[in-house]
Coordinates of C-alpha atoms and ligand atoms in Angstrom, one line a residue:
M11 CA 71.0 142.7 101.7
A12 CA 67.3 142.5 101.9
A13 CA 65.6 142.2 105.3
S14 CA 63.9 139.3 106.3
G15 CA 66.2 123.6 106.8
S16 CA 68.8 122.0 107.9
M17 CA 72.2 122.0 106.4
P18 CA 72.9 119.3 103.7
P19 CA 76.2 117.6 104.4
L20 CA 77.6 118.2 100.9
S21 CA 77.2 120.8 98.2
P22 CA 75.6 119.7 94.9
Q23 CA 79.1 119.9 93.3
A24 CA 80.6 117.7 95.9
V25 CA 77.7 115.2 95.5
L26 CA 78.2 115.1 91.8
H27 CA 82.0 114.6 92.3
L28 CA 81.4 111.8 94.8
R29 CA 78.9 110.1 92.4
R30 CA 81.6 110.2 89.6
V31 CA 84.2 108.8 92.0
R32 CA 81.9 106.0 93.0
A33 CA 81.1 105.2 89.4
M34 CA 84.9 105.1 88.8
L35 CA 85.3 102.7 91.7
W36 CA 82.5 100.4 90.4
F37 CA 84.2 100.4 87.0
G38 CA 87.6 99.6 88.5
A39 CA 86.2 96.9 90.7
G40 CA 84.4 95.3 87.7
L41 CA 87.5 95.4 85.7
M42 CA 89.5 93.7 88.4
I43 CA 86.8 91.0 88.8
L44 CA 86.7 90.4 85.1
M45 CA 90.4 90.5 84.6
G46 CA 91.1 88.4 87.7
S47 CA 88.6 85.7 86.8
S48 CA 89.4 85.4 83.0
W49 CA 93.2 85.4 83.5
A50 CA 92.8 82.9 86.3
L51 CA 90.9 80.5 84.1
F52 CA 93.3 81.1 81.1
F53 CA 96.3 80.3 83.3
A54 CA 94.6 77.4 85.1
Y55 CA 94.2 75.9 81.7
Q56 CA 97.9 76.3 81.2
K57 CA 98.5 74.9 84.7
A58 CA 100.5 78.0 85.7
W59 CA 99.3 77.9 89.3
I60 CA 101.5 80.8 90.7
I61 CA 99.9 83.1 88.2
V62 CA 96.4 81.8 88.9
A63 CA 97.1 82.6 92.6
V64 CA 98.0 86.2 91.7
D65 CA 94.9 86.5 89.5
L66 CA 92.6 85.2 92.3
L67 CA 94.2 87.8 94.6
M68 CA 93.2 90.4 92.0
L69 CA 89.7 88.9 91.8
A70 CA 89.4 89.0 95.7
S71 CA 90.7 92.6 95.7
G72 CA 88.0 93.6 93.1
V73 CA 85.3 92.0 95.2
R74 CA 86.5 93.9 98.3
V75 CA 86.6 97.2 96.4
A76 CA 83.0 96.6 95.3
F77 CA 82.0 95.7 98.9
L78 CA 83.7 98.9 100.3
T79 CA 82.1 101.0 97.6
L80 CA 78.7 99.6 98.3
H81 CA 79.1 100.6 101.9
H82 CA 80.2 104.1 101.0
R83 CA 83.8 103.6 102.3
T84 CA 85.0 105.4 99.2
R85 CA 88.4 106.3 100.5
A86 CA 89.3 102.8 101.7
A87 CA 87.9 101.3 98.4
F88 CA 90.2 103.8 96.4
Y89 CA 93.3 103.0 98.3
L90 CA 92.8 99.2 97.9
L91 CA 92.0 99.6 94.2
L92 CA 95.1 101.9 93.7
I93 CA 97.6 99.7 95.6
S94 CA 96.4 96.3 94.1
M95 CA 96.1 97.7 90.5
Y96 CA 99.6 99.2 90.8
C97 CA 101.0 95.9 91.9
V98 CA 99.1 94.0 89.2
V99 CA 99.9 96.4 86.3
T100 CA 103.5 96.6 87.3
G101 CA 103.8 92.8 87.7
I102 CA 102.1 92.0 84.4
S103 CA 104.3 94.7 82.6
L104 CA 107.5 93.1 83.9
V105 CA 106.6 89.4 83.6
F106 CA 104.0 88.8 80.9
D107 CA 104.1 91.8 78.7
L108 CA 107.7 91.9 77.5
P109 CA 108.1 94.1 74.4
S110 CA 109.0 92.3 71.2
E111 CA 109.5 93.1 67.4
A112 CA 105.7 92.3 66.9
A113 CA 104.3 94.5 69.6
P114 CA 105.5 97.1 72.1
R115 CA 104.7 96.9 75.8
S116 CA 101.2 98.3 76.6
T117 CA 99.9 97.2 80.0
H118 CA 101.9 100.0 81.7
H119 CA 99.5 102.6 80.1
F120 CA 97.1 101.9 82.9
L121 CA 99.5 103.5 85.2
L122 CA 98.6 106.8 83.7
V123 CA 95.0 106.2 84.5
L124 CA 96.0 105.3 88.1
A125 CA 98.1 108.4 88.5
L126 CA 95.3 110.7 87.2
S127 CA 92.8 109.0 89.5
A128 CA 94.9 109.4 92.5
L129 CA 95.2 113.2 91.8
L130 CA 91.3 113.4 91.2
V131 CA 90.1 111.2 94.1
L132 CA 92.5 112.3 96.8
H133 CA 92.5 116.1 96.0
E134 CA 91.1 117.0 99.3
E135 CA 93.5 114.7 101.3
R136 CA 95.9 116.7 103.6
G137 CA 99.6 116.6 102.9
H138 CA 101.4 115.5 99.9
L139 CA 100.2 111.8 99.7
R140 CA 98.4 112.2 96.4
H141 CA 101.5 113.7 94.8
W142 CA 103.6 110.9 96.1
L143 CA 101.1 108.2 94.8
A144 CA 100.7 109.8 91.4
G145 CA 104.4 110.4 91.2
L146 CA 105.1 106.8 91.8
C147 CA 102.7 105.7 89.1
F148 CA 104.1 108.3 86.6
A149 CA 107.8 107.3 87.5
T150 CA 107.0 103.5 87.1
F151 CA 105.3 104.3 83.8
A152 CA 108.4 106.3 82.6
V153 CA 110.7 103.4 83.4
L154 CA 108.5 100.8 81.8
A155 CA 107.9 103.1 78.7
A156 CA 111.6 103.9 78.3
T157 CA 113.1 100.4 78.7
N158 CA 112.5 97.0 77.2
G159 CA 113.5 95.2 80.3
G160 CA 111.5 92.7 82.3
I161 CA 111.8 89.4 84.0
S162 CA 112.1 86.6 81.4
T163 CA 110.1 83.5 82.6
E164 CA 108.3 80.6 80.9
Y165 CA 105.1 82.7 81.5
G166 CA 105.8 85.5 79.1
L167 CA 102.9 85.9 76.8
P168 CA 103.3 84.9 73.1
D169 CA 103.2 87.6 70.5
S170 CA 100.0 86.0 69.1
I171 CA 98.1 87.2 72.3
R172 CA 100.2 90.4 72.8
V173 CA 99.4 92.0 69.3
G174 CA 95.7 92.0 70.0
G175 CA 96.3 92.8 73.7
T176 CA 98.2 95.9 72.8
W177 CA 95.2 97.3 71.0
V178 CA 92.9 96.4 73.9
N179 CA 95.2 97.8 76.6
T180 CA 95.8 101.0 74.7
I181 CA 92.1 101.6 73.9
F182 CA 91.0 100.9 77.5
S183 CA 93.8 103.1 79.1
V184 CA 93.3 106.0 76.6
S185 CA 89.5 105.9 77.4
G186 CA 90.3 105.9 81.1
V187 CA 92.6 109.0 80.7
Y188 CA 89.9 110.6 78.7
A189 CA 87.2 110.0 81.3
I190 CA 89.3 111.2 84.2
V191 CA 90.4 114.4 82.5
H192 CA 86.8 115.0 81.4
I193 CA 85.7 114.8 85.1
M194 CA 88.5 117.1 86.2
V195 CA 87.8 119.7 83.6
S196 CA 84.1 119.8 84.2
D197 CA 84.6 120.0 88.1
L198 CA 86.8 123.0 87.4
A199 CA 84.4 124.7 85.0
K200 CA 81.5 124.1 87.5
H201 CA 83.6 125.5 90.4
S202 CA 84.5 128.7 88.5
T203 CA 80.9 129.2 87.4
H204 CA 79.6 128.9 90.9
E205 CA 82.3 131.3 92.1
Q206 CA 81.3 133.9 89.6
D207 CA 77.7 133.4 90.5
L208 CA 78.5 133.9 94.2
R209 CA 80.5 137.0 93.5
R210 CA 77.8 138.5 91.5
G211 CA 75.2 137.5 94.2
V212 CA 77.2 139.3 96.9
L213 CA 77.5 142.4 94.7
R214 CA 73.9 142.5 93.9
H215 CA 72.8 141.8 97.5
E216 CA 70.9 138.6 96.7
F217 CA 71.2 137.4 100.2
F218 CA 68.8 137.9 103.0
L219 CA 68.4 136.7 106.7
V220 CA 65.8 134.3 108.2
Y221 CA 65.4 134.2 111.9
Q222 CA 65.1 131.1 114.0
P223 CA 63.6 131.6 117.4
Q224 CA 65.4 130.8 120.6
V225 CA 63.0 130.0 123.5
N226 CA 63.2 129.4 127.2
S227 CA 61.6 126.6 129.1
S228 CA 58.3 128.4 129.3
G229 CA 58.2 128.7 125.5
M230 CA 59.0 132.5 125.6
V231 CA 61.2 133.8 122.8
T232 CA 64.4 135.3 124.2
G233 CA 66.2 135.8 120.9
A234 CA 66.9 134.4 117.5
E235 CA 69.7 133.2 115.3
A236 CA 70.0 135.1 112.1
L237 CA 70.8 132.7 109.2
L238 CA 71.7 133.5 105.6
R239 CA 69.7 132.5 102.5
W240 CA 70.4 133.2 98.9
Q241 CA 67.6 134.2 96.6
H242 CA 69.3 133.1 93.3
P243 CA 67.7 134.4 90.1
R244 CA 67.7 131.0 88.5
R245 CA 68.3 128.4 91.2
G246 CA 65.7 129.9 93.5
L247 CA 66.2 129.7 97.3
V248 CA 69.7 128.4 98.1
P249 CA 70.5 127.2 101.7
P250 CA 73.9 128.0 103.3
G251 CA 75.2 124.4 103.0
E252 CA 75.4 125.1 99.3
F253 CA 77.3 128.4 99.4
I254 CA 79.1 128.9 102.7
G255 CA 81.9 126.5 101.8
L256 CA 82.6 128.2 98.5
A257 CA 82.4 131.6 100.2
E258 CA 85.0 130.5 102.6
E259 CA 87.2 129.1 99.9
T260 CA 87.0 132.2 97.8
G261 CA 87.2 134.7 100.6
L262 CA 83.8 136.1 99.8
I263 CA 82.6 135.1 103.2
V264 CA 84.3 138.3 104.4
P265 CA 81.9 140.8 102.5
L266 CA 79.0 138.4 102.8
G267 CA 79.5 138.0 106.6
L268 CA 79.6 141.8 106.8
Q269 CA 76.3 142.1 104.9
A270 CA 74.7 139.7 107.4
L271 CA 76.1 141.6 110.4
E272 CA 74.8 144.9 109.0
A273 CA 71.4 143.5 108.2
A274 CA 71.1 141.9 111.7
C275 CA 72.1 145.1 113.4
Q276 CA 69.6 147.1 111.2
Q277 CA 66.8 144.8 112.6
L278 CA 68.1 145.4 116.2
V279 CA 67.6 149.1 115.6
Y280 CA 64.0 148.6 114.4
W281 CA 63.2 146.2 117.3
A282 CA 64.6 148.6 119.9
D283 CA 61.3 150.7 119.6
D284 CA 59.0 147.7 120.2
P285 CA 58.6 146.6 123.8
K286 CA 57.9 143.0 122.6
L287 CA 61.1 143.0 120.6
A288 CA 63.4 145.3 122.4
T289 CA 64.8 142.7 124.8
L290 CA 65.5 140.0 122.2
T291 CA 69.1 139.1 121.4
L292 CA 70.1 138.4 117.9
S293 CA 72.9 135.8 117.2
V294 CA 75.0 136.2 114.1
N295 CA 77.3 133.6 112.7
V296 CA 80.9 134.8 112.1
S297 CA 83.2 132.7 110.3
A298 CA 86.9 132.2 111.4
Q299 CA 88.2 133.9 108.3
Q300 CA 85.9 136.9 108.9
F301 CA 86.9 137.1 112.6
S302 CA 90.6 136.9 111.7
Q303 CA 90.4 140.1 109.7
K304 CA 92.8 142.7 111.3
D305 CA 90.0 145.4 111.4
F306 CA 87.2 143.0 112.5
V307 CA 86.8 144.8 115.9
A308 CA 86.7 148.2 114.1
Q309 CA 84.1 146.9 111.6
V310 CA 81.7 145.7 114.3
Q311 CA 82.3 148.9 116.3
G312 CA 81.7 151.0 113.2
I313 CA 78.3 149.2 112.5
L314 CA 77.1 149.4 116.1
D315 CA 78.0 153.1 116.4
G316 CA 76.7 154.0 112.9
K317 CA 73.4 152.4 113.5
G318 CA 73.0 153.1 117.1
V319 CA 72.6 149.5 118.2
V320 CA 72.5 148.5 121.9
P321 CA 75.6 146.2 121.8
K322 CA 74.3 143.7 124.4
R323 CA 71.5 142.8 122.0
L324 CA 74.1 141.4 119.5
K325 CA 75.6 138.0 120.0
L326 CA 78.4 136.7 117.7
E327 CA 78.4 133.0 117.1
L328 CA 81.9 131.6 116.7
T329 CA 83.0 128.1 116.0
E330 CA 85.9 126.1 117.4
S331 CA 87.6 126.2 114.1
L332 CA 88.7 129.7 115.2
L333 CA 90.9 128.1 117.8
V334 CA 93.4 126.7 115.4
Q335 CA 94.4 130.3 114.7
D336 CA 96.4 132.6 117.0
V337 CA 94.4 132.1 120.3
D338 CA 95.9 135.2 121.9
D339 CA 94.6 137.4 119.0
V340 CA 91.2 135.7 119.3
V341 CA 91.0 136.4 123.1
Q342 CA 92.2 140.0 122.5
K343 CA 89.6 140.7 119.9
M344 CA 86.8 139.0 121.8
S345 CA 87.8 141.0 125.0
L346 CA 87.7 144.3 123.1
L347 CA 84.2 143.5 121.7
R348 CA 82.9 142.2 125.0
A349 CA 84.0 145.5 126.7
L350 CA 81.7 147.2 124.3
G351 CA 78.9 144.9 125.5
V352 CA 78.8 142.4 122.6
G353 CA 78.1 138.8 123.6
F354 CA 79.7 135.6 122.3
S355 CA 78.3 132.1 121.8
L356 CA 80.5 129.1 120.9
D357 CA 78.5 127.3 118.1
D358 CA 78.4 123.6 117.3
F359 CA 80.2 122.9 120.6
G360 CA 81.8 119.5 120.9
T361 CA 82.4 118.9 117.2
G362 CA 85.7 120.8 116.9
Y363 CA 89.1 121.0 118.4
S364 CA 88.8 123.2 121.5
S365 CA 90.7 122.1 124.4
L366 CA 89.5 123.0 127.9
S367 CA 92.4 125.3 128.6
Y368 CA 91.4 127.4 125.6
L369 CA 87.8 127.4 126.6
K370 CA 88.7 128.8 130.0
R371 CA 90.5 131.7 128.4
L372 CA 87.7 132.7 126.1
P373 CA 85.4 135.6 127.3
L374 CA 82.2 133.6 126.2
D375 CA 78.6 134.1 127.3
Q376 CA 77.2 131.0 125.9
L377 CA 77.9 127.4 124.7
K378 CA 75.7 125.9 122.0
I379 CA 75.4 122.2 122.2
D380 CA 75.7 120.8 118.6
Q381 CA 72.6 119.4 117.1
S382 CA 74.4 116.1 116.3
F383 CA 74.4 115.3 120.1
V384 CA 70.9 116.6 120.6
R385 CA 69.5 114.5 117.7
D386 CA 70.4 111.2 119.4
V387 CA 70.2 112.2 123.1
L388 CA 67.4 109.7 123.8
T389 CA 68.8 106.8 121.9
N390 CA 72.6 107.0 122.1
S391 CA 74.1 106.9 125.6
H392 CA 77.3 108.5 124.4
D393 CA 75.5 111.5 122.9
A394 CA 73.4 111.7 126.1
A395 CA 76.7 111.7 128.2
I396 CA 78.3 114.4 125.9
A397 CA 75.1 116.7 126.1
R398 CA 75.1 116.2 130.0
T399 CA 78.8 116.9 130.2
V400 CA 78.5 120.1 128.0
I401 CA 75.7 121.4 130.1
H402 CA 77.7 120.9 133.4
L403 CA 80.9 122.3 131.8
G404 CA 79.2 125.4 130.6
K405 CA 77.6 126.0 134.0
D406 CA 80.8 125.4 135.9
L407 CA 82.6 127.9 133.7
G408 CA 79.8 130.4 134.2
F409 CA 78.4 130.2 130.6
A410 CA 74.7 129.9 129.6
V411 CA 74.0 126.7 127.6
I412 CA 71.7 126.6 124.6
A413 CA 70.7 123.3 122.7
E414 CA 70.2 123.6 119.0
G415 CA 68.4 121.1 116.8
V416 CA 65.7 120.3 119.4
E417 CA 63.0 118.5 117.4
T418 CA 61.0 116.5 120.0
A419 CA 59.4 117.1 123.4
G420 CA 61.5 114.1 124.7
Q421 CA 64.7 115.8 123.8
R422 CA 63.6 119.1 125.5
E423 CA 62.6 117.1 128.6
F424 CA 66.0 115.4 128.7
L425 CA 67.7 118.8 128.4
T426 CA 65.6 120.4 131.0
D427 CA 66.2 117.5 133.4
N428 CA 69.8 118.0 133.0
G429 CA 69.8 121.8 133.5
C430 CA 69.6 123.3 130.0
Y431 CA 66.8 125.8 129.7
I432 CA 67.3 127.6 126.3
F433 CA 66.4 125.9 123.1
Q434 CA 66.5 126.3 119.3
G435 CA 65.0 123.8 116.9
Y436 CA 62.2 122.6 114.7
L437 CA 60.1 121.7 117.9
F438 CA 59.5 125.4 118.3
S439 CA 60.0 126.8 114.8
K440 CA 62.1 126.5 111.7
P441 CA 64.1 129.6 110.6
L442 CA 61.5 132.1 109.5
P443 CA 61.3 135.1 107.1
L444 CA 61.2 138.3 109.0
V445 CA 57.5 138.9 108.9
Q446 CA 56.6 135.4 110.1
F447 CA 59.3 135.7 112.8
L448 CA 57.7 138.9 114.2
E449 CA 54.3 137.2 114.1
Y450 CA 55.7 134.2 116.0
V451 CA 57.2 136.5 118.7
R452 CA 53.9 138.3 119.1
R453 CA 51.9 135.1 119.4
T454 CA 54.1 133.6 122.2
Ligands
C2E7 P1 74.5 126.8 112.5 O1 75.0 128.1 112.8 O2 74.9 125.7 113.4 O3 72.9 126.9 112.4 C1 72.0 126.0 112.7 C2 71.5 125.2 111.6 O4 70.7 124.1 112.0 C3 70.6 126.0 110.6 O5 70.8 125.5 109.3 C4 69.3 125.6 111.1 O6 68.2 125.8 110.2 C5 69.4 124.2 111.4 N1 68.5 123.7 112.4 C6 67.9 124.4 113.5 N2 67.1 123.7 114.1 C7 67.1 122.5 113.6 C8 66.4 121.2 113.9 O7 65.6 121.1 114.8 N3 66.6 120.1 113.1 C9 67.5 120.3 112.0 N4 67.7 119.2 111.3 N5 68.2 121.4 111.7 C10 68.0 122.5 112.5 P2 71.1 126.5 108.1 O8 70.2 127.7 108.2 O9 71.0 125.6 106.9 O10 72.6 126.9 108.3 C11 73.6 126.0 108.3 C12 74.9 126.7 108.7 O11 75.3 127.7 107.7 C13 74.9 127.3 110.0 O12 75.0 126.4 111.0 C14 76.1 128.2 109.9 O13 77.2 127.5 110.2 C15 76.1 128.6 108.4 N6 75.6 129.9 108.3 C16 74.3 130.4 108.1 N7 74.3 131.7 108.0 C17 75.6 132.1 108.2 C18 76.2 133.4 108.2 O14 75.6 134.5 108.2 N8 77.6 133.5 108.3 C19 78.4 132.4 108.3 N9 79.6 132.5 108.6 N10 77.8 131.2 108.4 C20 76.4 131.0 108.3
MG8 MG1 75.1 129.2 114.4
MG9 MG1 75.4 125.2 115.1

């Protein structure tokens, strides 16, 4: 670790994945509109009004899927596409596309495309829903492929149409399977390349800390938050939004978090000899996974003792995601560290799951109002009410309250008027490399 923006909501891989899913939805919606309208015309010509009604329903669903995709409601668009296409494909296979000597059934091949797209699009959904949906499509495919059965009506398509249709259906469905498998394989390859990259980065100490000042109401720096950055040999400077998620998924957050903690403590040792810096506190983010390590307390104590850090200068920032774990264990570890003098801040407060009864039990020093509330504090009455409530709650429980993401004087004024006197945000400074941070402290 060498000494020394705002978090994008999605990593580049996730953005690429979403873009591909949206492209797939556009393609699906287009297909539904095209198929719905052309079949509706065809059957209207034959005066088969019941089928025309079904085709118009498919057309309407296609339009709705396009509308939802346009408004970025990807999940709803996909469910609508999946359910309506499942009904349409199964219905056509059973009623119109009855196998004959001249041509086998072929419409059901689209069920393979639907099953694979369910696995792809819903891969981050909780529970087993995607397996049930994909399983339903595969099972229906198997039944339709293994049997010749169907519902014989006057609407069954003649062989003259079905022979050509078999080729069209097969080519389209095989192309669909190809496209989806291609997306799956390239997502996987990218993921493992990024993981190797990250592992190498941790081993080679390619990460360093930047420091964002925390100031009081007179503009004096009282401390800083240490934030990781990755100096990637090819990608350049990488912000945490692009690697923390992967580090959590792969467990690399544990050694990475330890590097951050060690580097932050090393700075506290240097600062202890400088009167302007000796009283600053340094906040370090600790992920839930890192905190839940059995020997986390021993690790922190080892670093503090090894380097000779004054423990009360160190503040560990935890998030509410920690509280889905064993709360007794969390309280015990916090109490042990607090007994050493280490402080605790609850980061991104208000965005997670913490219930008030848990909050009461945690030996915290500080609540950090999440920047999503601070951002709209002047324009959204709900966010203003939440910010006010957090400040009062923190005070009633005996905690200090800090607001992060303060960007305007108006926001600072609102916070001061409501009793919050410590701030962090672009209004004061962005996170700075070490040298600039030290200059900033000396200037204020
Ligand atoms: P966080 O701990 O909530 O850190 C605050 C984030 O808000 C930082 O983003 C900071 O640059 C950004 N920020 C601060 N003031 C403003 C502002 O006025 N406007 C806007 N738009 N943004 C502001 P950053 O550095 O990209 O870090 C993102 C997240 O990555 C952090 O959120 C934290 O959850 C995680 N992270 C960073 N370093 C570490 C680390 O060492 N360990 C762990 N576990 N997580 C880390
Ligand atoms: Mg933080
Ligand atoms: Mg935060």
